[in-house]
PDB file of C-alpha atoms in Angstrom:
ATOM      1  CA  UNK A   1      94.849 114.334  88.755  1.00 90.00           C
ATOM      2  CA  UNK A   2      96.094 110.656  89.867  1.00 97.00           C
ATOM      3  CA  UNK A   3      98.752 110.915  92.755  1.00 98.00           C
ATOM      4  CA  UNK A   4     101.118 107.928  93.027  1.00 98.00           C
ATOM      5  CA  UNK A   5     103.948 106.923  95.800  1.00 98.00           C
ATOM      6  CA  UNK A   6     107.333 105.891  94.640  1.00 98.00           C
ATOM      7  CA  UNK A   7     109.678 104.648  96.738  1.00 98.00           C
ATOM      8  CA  UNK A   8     113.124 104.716  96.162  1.00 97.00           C
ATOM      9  CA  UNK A   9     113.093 107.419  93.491  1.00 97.00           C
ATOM     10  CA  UNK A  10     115.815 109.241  93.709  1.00 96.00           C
ATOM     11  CA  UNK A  11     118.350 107.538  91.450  1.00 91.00           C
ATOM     12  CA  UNK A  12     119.413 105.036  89.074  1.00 88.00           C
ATOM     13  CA  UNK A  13     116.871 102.949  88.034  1.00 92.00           C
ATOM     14  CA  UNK A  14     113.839 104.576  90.576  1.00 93.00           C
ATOM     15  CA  UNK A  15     113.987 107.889  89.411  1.00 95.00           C
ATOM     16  CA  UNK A  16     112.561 107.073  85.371  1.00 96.00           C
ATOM     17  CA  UNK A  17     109.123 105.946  87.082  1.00 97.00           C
ATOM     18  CA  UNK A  18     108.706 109.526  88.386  1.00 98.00           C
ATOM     19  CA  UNK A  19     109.272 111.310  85.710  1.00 98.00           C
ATOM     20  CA  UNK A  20     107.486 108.993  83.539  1.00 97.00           C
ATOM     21  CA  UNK A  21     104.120 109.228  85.719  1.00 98.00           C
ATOM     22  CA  UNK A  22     104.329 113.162  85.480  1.00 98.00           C
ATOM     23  CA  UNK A  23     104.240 113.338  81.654  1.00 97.00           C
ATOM     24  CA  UNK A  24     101.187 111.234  81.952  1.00 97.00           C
ATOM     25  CA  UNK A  25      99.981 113.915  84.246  1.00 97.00           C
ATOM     26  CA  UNK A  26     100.140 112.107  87.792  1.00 98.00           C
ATOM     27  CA  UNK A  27     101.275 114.228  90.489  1.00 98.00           C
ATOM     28  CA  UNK A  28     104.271 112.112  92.452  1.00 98.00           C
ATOM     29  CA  UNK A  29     105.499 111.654  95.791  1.00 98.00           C
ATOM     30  CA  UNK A  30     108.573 110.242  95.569  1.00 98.00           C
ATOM     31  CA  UNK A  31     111.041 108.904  98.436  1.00 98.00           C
ATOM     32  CA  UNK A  32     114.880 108.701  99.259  1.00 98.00           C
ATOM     33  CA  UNK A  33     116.513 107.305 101.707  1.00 97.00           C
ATOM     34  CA  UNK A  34     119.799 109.221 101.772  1.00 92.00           C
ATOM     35  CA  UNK A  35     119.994 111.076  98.598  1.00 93.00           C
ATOM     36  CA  UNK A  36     118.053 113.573  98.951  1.00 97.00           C
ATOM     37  CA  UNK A  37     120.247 116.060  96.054  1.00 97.00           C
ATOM     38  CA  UNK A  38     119.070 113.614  93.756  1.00 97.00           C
ATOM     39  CA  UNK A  39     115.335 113.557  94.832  1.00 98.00           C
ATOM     40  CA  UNK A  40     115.159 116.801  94.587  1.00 98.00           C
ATOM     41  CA  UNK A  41     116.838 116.988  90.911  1.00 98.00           C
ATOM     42  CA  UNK A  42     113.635 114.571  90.013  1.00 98.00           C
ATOM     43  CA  UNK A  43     111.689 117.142  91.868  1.00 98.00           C
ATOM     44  CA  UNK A  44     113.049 119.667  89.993  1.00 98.00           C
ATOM     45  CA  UNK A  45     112.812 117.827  86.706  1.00 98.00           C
ATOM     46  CA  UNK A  46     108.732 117.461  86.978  1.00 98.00           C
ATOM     47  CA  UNK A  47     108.524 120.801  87.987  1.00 98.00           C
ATOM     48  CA  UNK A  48     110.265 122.164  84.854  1.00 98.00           C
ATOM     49  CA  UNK A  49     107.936 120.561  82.855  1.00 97.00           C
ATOM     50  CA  UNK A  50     104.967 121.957  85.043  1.00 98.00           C
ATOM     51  CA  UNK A  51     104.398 118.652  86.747  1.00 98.00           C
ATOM     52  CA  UNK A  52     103.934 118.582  90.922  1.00 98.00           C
ATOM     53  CA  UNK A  53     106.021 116.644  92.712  1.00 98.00           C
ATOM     54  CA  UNK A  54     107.426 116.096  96.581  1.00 98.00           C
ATOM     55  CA  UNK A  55     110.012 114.697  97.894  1.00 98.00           C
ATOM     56  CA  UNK A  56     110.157 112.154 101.373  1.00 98.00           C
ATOM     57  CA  UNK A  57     112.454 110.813 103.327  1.00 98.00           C
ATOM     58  CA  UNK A  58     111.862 106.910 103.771  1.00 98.00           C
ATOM     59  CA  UNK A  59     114.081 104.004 105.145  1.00 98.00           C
ATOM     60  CA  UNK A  60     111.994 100.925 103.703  1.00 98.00           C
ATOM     61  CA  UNK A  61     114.204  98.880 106.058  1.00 98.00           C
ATOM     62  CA  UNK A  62     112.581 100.791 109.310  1.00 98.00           C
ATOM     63  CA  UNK A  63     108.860  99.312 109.460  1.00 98.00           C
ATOM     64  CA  UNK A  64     108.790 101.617 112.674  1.00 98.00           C
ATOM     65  CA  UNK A  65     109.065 104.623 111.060  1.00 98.00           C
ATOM     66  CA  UNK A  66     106.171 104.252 108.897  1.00 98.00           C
ATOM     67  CA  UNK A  67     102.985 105.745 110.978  1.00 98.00           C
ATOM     68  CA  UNK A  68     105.624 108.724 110.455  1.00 98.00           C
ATOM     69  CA  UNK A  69     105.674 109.057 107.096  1.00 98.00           C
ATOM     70  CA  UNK A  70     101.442 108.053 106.324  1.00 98.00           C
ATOM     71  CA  UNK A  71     101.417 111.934 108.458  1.00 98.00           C
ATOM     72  CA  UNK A  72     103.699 113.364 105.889  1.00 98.00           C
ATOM     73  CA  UNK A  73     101.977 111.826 103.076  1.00 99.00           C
ATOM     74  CA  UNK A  74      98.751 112.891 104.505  1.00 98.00           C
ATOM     75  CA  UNK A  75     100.319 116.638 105.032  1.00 98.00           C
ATOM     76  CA  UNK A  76     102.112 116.726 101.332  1.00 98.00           C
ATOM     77  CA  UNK A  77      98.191 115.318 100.010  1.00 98.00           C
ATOM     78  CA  UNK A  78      96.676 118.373 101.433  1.00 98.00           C
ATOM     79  CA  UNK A  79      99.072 121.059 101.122  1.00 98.00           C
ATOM     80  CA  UNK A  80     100.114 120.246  97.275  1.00 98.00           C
ATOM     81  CA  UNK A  81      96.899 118.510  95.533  1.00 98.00           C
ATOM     82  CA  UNK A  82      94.237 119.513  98.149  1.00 98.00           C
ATOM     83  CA  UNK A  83      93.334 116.102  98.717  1.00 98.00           C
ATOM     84  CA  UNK A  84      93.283 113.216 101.430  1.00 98.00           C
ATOM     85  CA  UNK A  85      93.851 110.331  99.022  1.00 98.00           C
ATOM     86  CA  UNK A  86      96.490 108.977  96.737  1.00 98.00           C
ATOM     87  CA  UNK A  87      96.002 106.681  93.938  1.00 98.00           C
ATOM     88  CA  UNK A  88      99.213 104.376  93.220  1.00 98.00           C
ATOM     89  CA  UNK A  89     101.755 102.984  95.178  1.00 98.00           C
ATOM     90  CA  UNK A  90     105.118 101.897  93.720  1.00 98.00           C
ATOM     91  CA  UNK A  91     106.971  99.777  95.882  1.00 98.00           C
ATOM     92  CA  UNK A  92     110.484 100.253  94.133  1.00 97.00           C
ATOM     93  CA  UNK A  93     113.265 101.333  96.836  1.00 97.00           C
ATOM     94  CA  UNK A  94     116.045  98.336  97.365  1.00 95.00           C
ATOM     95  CA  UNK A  95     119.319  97.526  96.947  1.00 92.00           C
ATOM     96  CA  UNK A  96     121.449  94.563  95.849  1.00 87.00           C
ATOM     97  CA  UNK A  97     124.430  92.380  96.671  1.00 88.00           C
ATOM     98  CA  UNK A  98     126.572  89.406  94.993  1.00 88.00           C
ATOM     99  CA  UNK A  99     127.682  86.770  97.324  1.00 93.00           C
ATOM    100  CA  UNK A 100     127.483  83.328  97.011  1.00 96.00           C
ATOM    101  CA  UNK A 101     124.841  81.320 100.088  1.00 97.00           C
ATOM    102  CA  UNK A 102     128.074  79.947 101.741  1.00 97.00           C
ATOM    103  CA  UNK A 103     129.362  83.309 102.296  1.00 97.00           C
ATOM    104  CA  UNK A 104     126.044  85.457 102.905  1.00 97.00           C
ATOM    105  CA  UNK A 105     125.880  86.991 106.545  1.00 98.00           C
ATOM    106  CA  UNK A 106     122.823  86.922 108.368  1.00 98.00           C
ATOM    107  CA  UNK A 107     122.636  90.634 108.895  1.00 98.00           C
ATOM    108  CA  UNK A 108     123.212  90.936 105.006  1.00 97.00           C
ATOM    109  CA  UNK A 109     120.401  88.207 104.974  1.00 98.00           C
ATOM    110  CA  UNK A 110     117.995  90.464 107.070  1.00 98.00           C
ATOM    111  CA  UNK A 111     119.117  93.471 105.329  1.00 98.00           C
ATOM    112  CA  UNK A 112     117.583  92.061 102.345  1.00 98.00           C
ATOM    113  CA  UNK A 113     114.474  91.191 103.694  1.00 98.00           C
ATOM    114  CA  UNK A 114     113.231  93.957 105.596  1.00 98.00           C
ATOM    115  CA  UNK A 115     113.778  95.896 102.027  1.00 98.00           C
ATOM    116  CA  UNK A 116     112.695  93.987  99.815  1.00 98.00           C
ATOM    117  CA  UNK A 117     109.523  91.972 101.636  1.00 98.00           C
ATOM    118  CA  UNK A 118     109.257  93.070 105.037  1.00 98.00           C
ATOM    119  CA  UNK A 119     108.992  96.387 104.292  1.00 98.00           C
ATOM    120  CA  UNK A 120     106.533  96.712 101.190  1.00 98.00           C
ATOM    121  CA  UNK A 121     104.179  94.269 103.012  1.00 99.00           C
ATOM    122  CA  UNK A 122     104.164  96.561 105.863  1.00 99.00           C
ATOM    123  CA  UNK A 123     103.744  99.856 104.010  1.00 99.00           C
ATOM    124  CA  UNK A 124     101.248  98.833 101.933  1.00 98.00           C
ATOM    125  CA  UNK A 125      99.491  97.794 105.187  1.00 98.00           C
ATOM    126  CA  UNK A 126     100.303 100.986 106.878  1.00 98.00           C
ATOM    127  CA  UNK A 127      99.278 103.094 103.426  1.00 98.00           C
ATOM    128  CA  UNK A 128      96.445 101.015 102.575  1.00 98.00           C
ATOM    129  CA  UNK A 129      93.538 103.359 104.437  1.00 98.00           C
ATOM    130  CA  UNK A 130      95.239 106.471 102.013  1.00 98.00           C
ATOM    131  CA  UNK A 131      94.864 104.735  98.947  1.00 98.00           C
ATOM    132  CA  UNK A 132      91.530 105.675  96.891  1.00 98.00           C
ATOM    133  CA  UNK A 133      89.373 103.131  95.516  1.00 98.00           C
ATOM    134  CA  UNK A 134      90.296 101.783  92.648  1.00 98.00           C
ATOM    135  CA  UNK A 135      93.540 102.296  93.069  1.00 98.00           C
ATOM    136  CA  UNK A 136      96.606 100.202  92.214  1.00 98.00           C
ATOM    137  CA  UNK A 137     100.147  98.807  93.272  1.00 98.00           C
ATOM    138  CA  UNK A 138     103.379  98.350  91.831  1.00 98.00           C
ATOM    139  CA  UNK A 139     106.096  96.056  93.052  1.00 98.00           C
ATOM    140  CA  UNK A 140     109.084  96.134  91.517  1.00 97.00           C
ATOM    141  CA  UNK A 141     110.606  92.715  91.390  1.00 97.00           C
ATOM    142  CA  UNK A 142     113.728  91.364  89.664  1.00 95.00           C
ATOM    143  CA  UNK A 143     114.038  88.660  86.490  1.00 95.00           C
ATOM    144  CA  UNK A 144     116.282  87.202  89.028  1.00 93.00           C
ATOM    145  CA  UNK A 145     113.301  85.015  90.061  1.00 96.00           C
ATOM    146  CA  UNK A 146     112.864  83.300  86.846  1.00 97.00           C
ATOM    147  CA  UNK A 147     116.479  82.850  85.734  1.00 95.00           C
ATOM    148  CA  UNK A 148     118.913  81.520  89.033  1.00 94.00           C
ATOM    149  CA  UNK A 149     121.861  83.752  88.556  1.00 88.00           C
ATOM    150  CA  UNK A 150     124.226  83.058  91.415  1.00 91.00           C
ATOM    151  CA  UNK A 151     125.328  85.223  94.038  1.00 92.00           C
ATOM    152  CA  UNK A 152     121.778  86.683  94.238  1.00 93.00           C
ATOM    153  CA  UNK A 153     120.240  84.031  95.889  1.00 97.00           C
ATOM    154  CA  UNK A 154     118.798  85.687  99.049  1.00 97.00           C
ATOM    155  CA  UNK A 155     117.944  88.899  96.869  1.00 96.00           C
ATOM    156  CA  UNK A 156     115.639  86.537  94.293  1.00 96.00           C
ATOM    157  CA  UNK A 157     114.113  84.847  97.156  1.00 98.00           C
ATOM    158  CA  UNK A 158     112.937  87.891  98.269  1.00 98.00           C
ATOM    159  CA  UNK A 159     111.785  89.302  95.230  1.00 98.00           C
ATOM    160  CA  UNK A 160     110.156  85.412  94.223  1.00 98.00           C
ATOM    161  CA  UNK A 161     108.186  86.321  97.846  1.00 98.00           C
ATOM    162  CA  UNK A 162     107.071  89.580  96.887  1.00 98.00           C
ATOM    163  CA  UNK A 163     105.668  88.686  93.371  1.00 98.00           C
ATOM    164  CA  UNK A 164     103.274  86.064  95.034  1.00 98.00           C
ATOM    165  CA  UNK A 165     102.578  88.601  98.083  1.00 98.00           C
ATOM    166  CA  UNK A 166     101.154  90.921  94.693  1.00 98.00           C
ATOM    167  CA  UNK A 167      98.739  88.215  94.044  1.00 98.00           C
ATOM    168  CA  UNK A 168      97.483  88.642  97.294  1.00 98.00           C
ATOM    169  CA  UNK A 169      97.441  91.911  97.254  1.00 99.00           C
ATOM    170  CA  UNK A 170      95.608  91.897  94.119  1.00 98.00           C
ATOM    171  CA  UNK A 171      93.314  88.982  95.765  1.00 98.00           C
ATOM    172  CA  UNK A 172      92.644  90.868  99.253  1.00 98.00           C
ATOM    173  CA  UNK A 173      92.412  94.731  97.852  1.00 98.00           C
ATOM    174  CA  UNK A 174      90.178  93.341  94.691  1.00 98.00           C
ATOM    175  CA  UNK A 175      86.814  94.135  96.694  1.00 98.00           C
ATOM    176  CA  UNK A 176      88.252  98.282  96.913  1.00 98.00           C
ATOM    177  CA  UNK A 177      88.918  97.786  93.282  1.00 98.00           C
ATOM    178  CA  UNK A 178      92.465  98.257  94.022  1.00 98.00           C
ATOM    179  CA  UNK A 179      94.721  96.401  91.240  1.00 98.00           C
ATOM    180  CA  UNK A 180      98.165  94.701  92.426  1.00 98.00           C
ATOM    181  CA  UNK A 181     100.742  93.737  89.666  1.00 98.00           C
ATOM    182  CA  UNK A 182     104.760  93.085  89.657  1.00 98.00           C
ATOM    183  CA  UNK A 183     107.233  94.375  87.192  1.00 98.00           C
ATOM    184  CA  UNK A 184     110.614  92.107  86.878  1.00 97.00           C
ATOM    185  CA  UNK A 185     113.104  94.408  85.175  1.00 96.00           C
ATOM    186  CA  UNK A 186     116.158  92.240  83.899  1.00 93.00           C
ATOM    187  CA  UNK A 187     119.967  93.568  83.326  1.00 90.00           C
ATOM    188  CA  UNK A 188     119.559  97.499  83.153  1.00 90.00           C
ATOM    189  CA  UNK A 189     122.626 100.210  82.628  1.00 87.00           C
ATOM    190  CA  UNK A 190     122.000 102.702  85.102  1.00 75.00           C
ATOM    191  CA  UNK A 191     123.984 105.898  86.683  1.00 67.00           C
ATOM    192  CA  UNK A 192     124.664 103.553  89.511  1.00 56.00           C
ATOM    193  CA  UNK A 193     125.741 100.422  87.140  1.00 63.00           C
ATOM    194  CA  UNK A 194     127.575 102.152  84.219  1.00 62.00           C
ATOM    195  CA  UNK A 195     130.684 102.267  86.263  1.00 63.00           C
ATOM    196  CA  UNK A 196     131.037  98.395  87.153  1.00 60.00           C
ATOM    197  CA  UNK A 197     129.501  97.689  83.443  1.00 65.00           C
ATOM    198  CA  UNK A 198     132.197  98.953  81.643  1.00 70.00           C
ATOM    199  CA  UNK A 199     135.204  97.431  83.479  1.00 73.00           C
ATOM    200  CA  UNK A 200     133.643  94.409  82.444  1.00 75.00           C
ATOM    201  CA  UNK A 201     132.314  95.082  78.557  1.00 83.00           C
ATOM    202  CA  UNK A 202     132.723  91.105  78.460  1.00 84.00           C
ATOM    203  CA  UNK A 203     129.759  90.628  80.969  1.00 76.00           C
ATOM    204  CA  UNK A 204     127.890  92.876  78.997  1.00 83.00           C
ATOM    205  CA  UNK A 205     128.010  91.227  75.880  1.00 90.00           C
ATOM    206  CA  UNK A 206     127.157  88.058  77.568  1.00 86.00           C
ATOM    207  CA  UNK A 207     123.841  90.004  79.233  1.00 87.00           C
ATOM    208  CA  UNK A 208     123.275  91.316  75.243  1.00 90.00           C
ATOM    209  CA  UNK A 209     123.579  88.200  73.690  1.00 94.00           C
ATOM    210  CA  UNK A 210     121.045  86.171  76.142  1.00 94.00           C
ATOM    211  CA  UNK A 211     118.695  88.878  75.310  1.00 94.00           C
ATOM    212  CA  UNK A 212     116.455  88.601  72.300  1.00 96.00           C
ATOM    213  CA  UNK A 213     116.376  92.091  71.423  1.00 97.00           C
ATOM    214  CA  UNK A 214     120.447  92.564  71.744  1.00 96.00           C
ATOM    215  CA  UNK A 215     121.075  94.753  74.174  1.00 95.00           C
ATOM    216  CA  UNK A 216     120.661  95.200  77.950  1.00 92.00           C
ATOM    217  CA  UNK A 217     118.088  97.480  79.063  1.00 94.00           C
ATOM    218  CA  UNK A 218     117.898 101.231  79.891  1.00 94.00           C
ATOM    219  CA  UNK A 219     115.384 102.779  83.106  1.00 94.00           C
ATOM    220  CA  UNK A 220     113.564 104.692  80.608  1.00 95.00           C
ATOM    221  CA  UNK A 221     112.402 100.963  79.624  1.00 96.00           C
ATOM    222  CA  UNK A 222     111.593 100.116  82.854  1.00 97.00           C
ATOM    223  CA  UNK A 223     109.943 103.457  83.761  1.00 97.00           C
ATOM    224  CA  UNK A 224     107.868 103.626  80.748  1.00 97.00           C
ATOM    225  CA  UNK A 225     105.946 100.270  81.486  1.00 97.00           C
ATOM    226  CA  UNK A 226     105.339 100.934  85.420  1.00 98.00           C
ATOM    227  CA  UNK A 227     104.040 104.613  84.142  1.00 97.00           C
ATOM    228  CA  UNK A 228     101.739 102.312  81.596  1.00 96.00           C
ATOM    229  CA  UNK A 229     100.645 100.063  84.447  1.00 96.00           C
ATOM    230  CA  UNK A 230      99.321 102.965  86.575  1.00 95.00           C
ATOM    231  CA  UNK A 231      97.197 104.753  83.931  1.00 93.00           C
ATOM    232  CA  UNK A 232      93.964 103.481  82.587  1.00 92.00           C
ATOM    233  CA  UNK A 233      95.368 101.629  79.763  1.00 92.00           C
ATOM    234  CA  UNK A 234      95.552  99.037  81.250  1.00 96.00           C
ATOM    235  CA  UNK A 235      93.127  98.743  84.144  1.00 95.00           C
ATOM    236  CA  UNK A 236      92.117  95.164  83.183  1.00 97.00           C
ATOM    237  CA  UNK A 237      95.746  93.910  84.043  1.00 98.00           C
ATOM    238  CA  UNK A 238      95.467  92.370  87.656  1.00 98.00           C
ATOM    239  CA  UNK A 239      97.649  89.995  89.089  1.00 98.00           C
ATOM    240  CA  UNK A 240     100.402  89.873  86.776  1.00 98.00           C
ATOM    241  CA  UNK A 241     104.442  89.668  86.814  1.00 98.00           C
ATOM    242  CA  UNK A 242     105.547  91.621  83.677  1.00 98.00           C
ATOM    243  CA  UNK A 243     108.880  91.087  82.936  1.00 98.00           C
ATOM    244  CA  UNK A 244     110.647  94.010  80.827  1.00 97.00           C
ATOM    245  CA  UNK A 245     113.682  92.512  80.240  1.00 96.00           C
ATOM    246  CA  UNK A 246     113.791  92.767  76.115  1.00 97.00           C
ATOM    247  CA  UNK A 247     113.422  88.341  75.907  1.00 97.00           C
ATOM    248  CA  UNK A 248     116.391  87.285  78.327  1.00 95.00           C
ATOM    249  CA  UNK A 249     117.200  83.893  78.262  1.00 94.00           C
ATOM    250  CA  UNK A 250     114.165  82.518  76.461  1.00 94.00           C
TER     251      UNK A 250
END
């Protein structure tokens, strides 16, 4: 059995990965940072349908805390799957905001950073001696870096820096056979989203009619592709940003 690391899996958008990589048969650790009800609903979920599953508390934004959590992985390896390896890690856990540059703080600036950069680069690092040959990463990026969508500038800058950082991860790991790609998911409905979405049923129109396929997305879309990436269907793909955004603004 394959055993992957998703971050940020609790919710929303993170928590479809999860689930997805358990009906393929991967066993999942999965982190929150402070939801842990909902972690444990996920848990629960992949349980129910005899999956294994474990839940971890995580602040990406804390690169101290990290040597911390490599011992709990470590621990949850052994206790739950009997082994000292894991096989995928899914750098998903972040956060957004919608401010213009000329009003963007620079703690709200750093806040972004150390989530969405900073702190994959240095878990990966840290995780990196725990993750099998052959293995592969995921980093979730954003279609914000393709299409300039203001108020999300220091957000997409981030995410712009992580998709190259994958090609070096993909570049530098490639000798351990480990595989680096990037998924960009565009507009998505989530339990986190629906709320703001429909006071504004204008804006999602817009978001449908940019998109090809004429409609903005759902997690399950996002979760089923990152679930694809990790199995061997498609060990050949190295490298890559795959957008699943269902063709918006082409």
């Amino acid at each position: 059995m394959s055993v992957v690391i998703i971050t940020g899996a609790s919710r929303g958008l993170g928590a479809c990965p999860p689930i997805n990589a358990a009906k393929r048969g991967m066993g999942v650790i999965l982190t929150y940072n402070s939801h842990a009800a909902g972690a444990d609903e996920v848990v629960r979920q992949i349980e129910a349908e005899g999956g294994k599953a474990v839940a971890l508390a995580l602040d990406v934004g804390k690169v101290e805390s990290f040597p911390t959590f490599r011992d709990q992985v470590a621990v949850a390896l052994q206790a739950t799957w009997g082994r000292d390896r894991f096989d995928a890690l899914v750098n998903n856990a972040g956060y957004g905001t919608f401010n213009l540059m000329e009003t963007v703080s620079e703690s709200e600036f750093d806040g972004l950073l150390n989530v969405h950069l900073k702190g994959p680069f240095f878990l990966t690092q840290t995780l990196l001696p725990l993750i099998a040959d052959g293995g592969h990463i995921v980093n979730m990026t954003s279609a914000t870096t393709r299409v300039a969508t203001p108020g999300c500038a220091p957000y997409a800058a981030f995410k712009g820096g992580l998709e190259v950082l994958t090609r070096y991860m993909a570049k530098e790991f490639g000798p351990r056979g480990i595989r680096a790609n990037s998924v960009s998911p565009g507009a998505i409905r989530t339990d986190m989203t629906s709320g703001a979405l429909d006071q504004r049923p204008e804006f999602v129109s817009l978001l449908a009619g940019q998109t090809a396929l004429g409609r903005i997305g759902a997690p399950d879309d996002v979760g089923r592709v990152i679930a694809s990436l990790l199995s061997e269907d498609n060990g050949w793909v190295n490298a890559q940003n795959i957008e699943v955004a269902g063709g918006y603004i082409i």
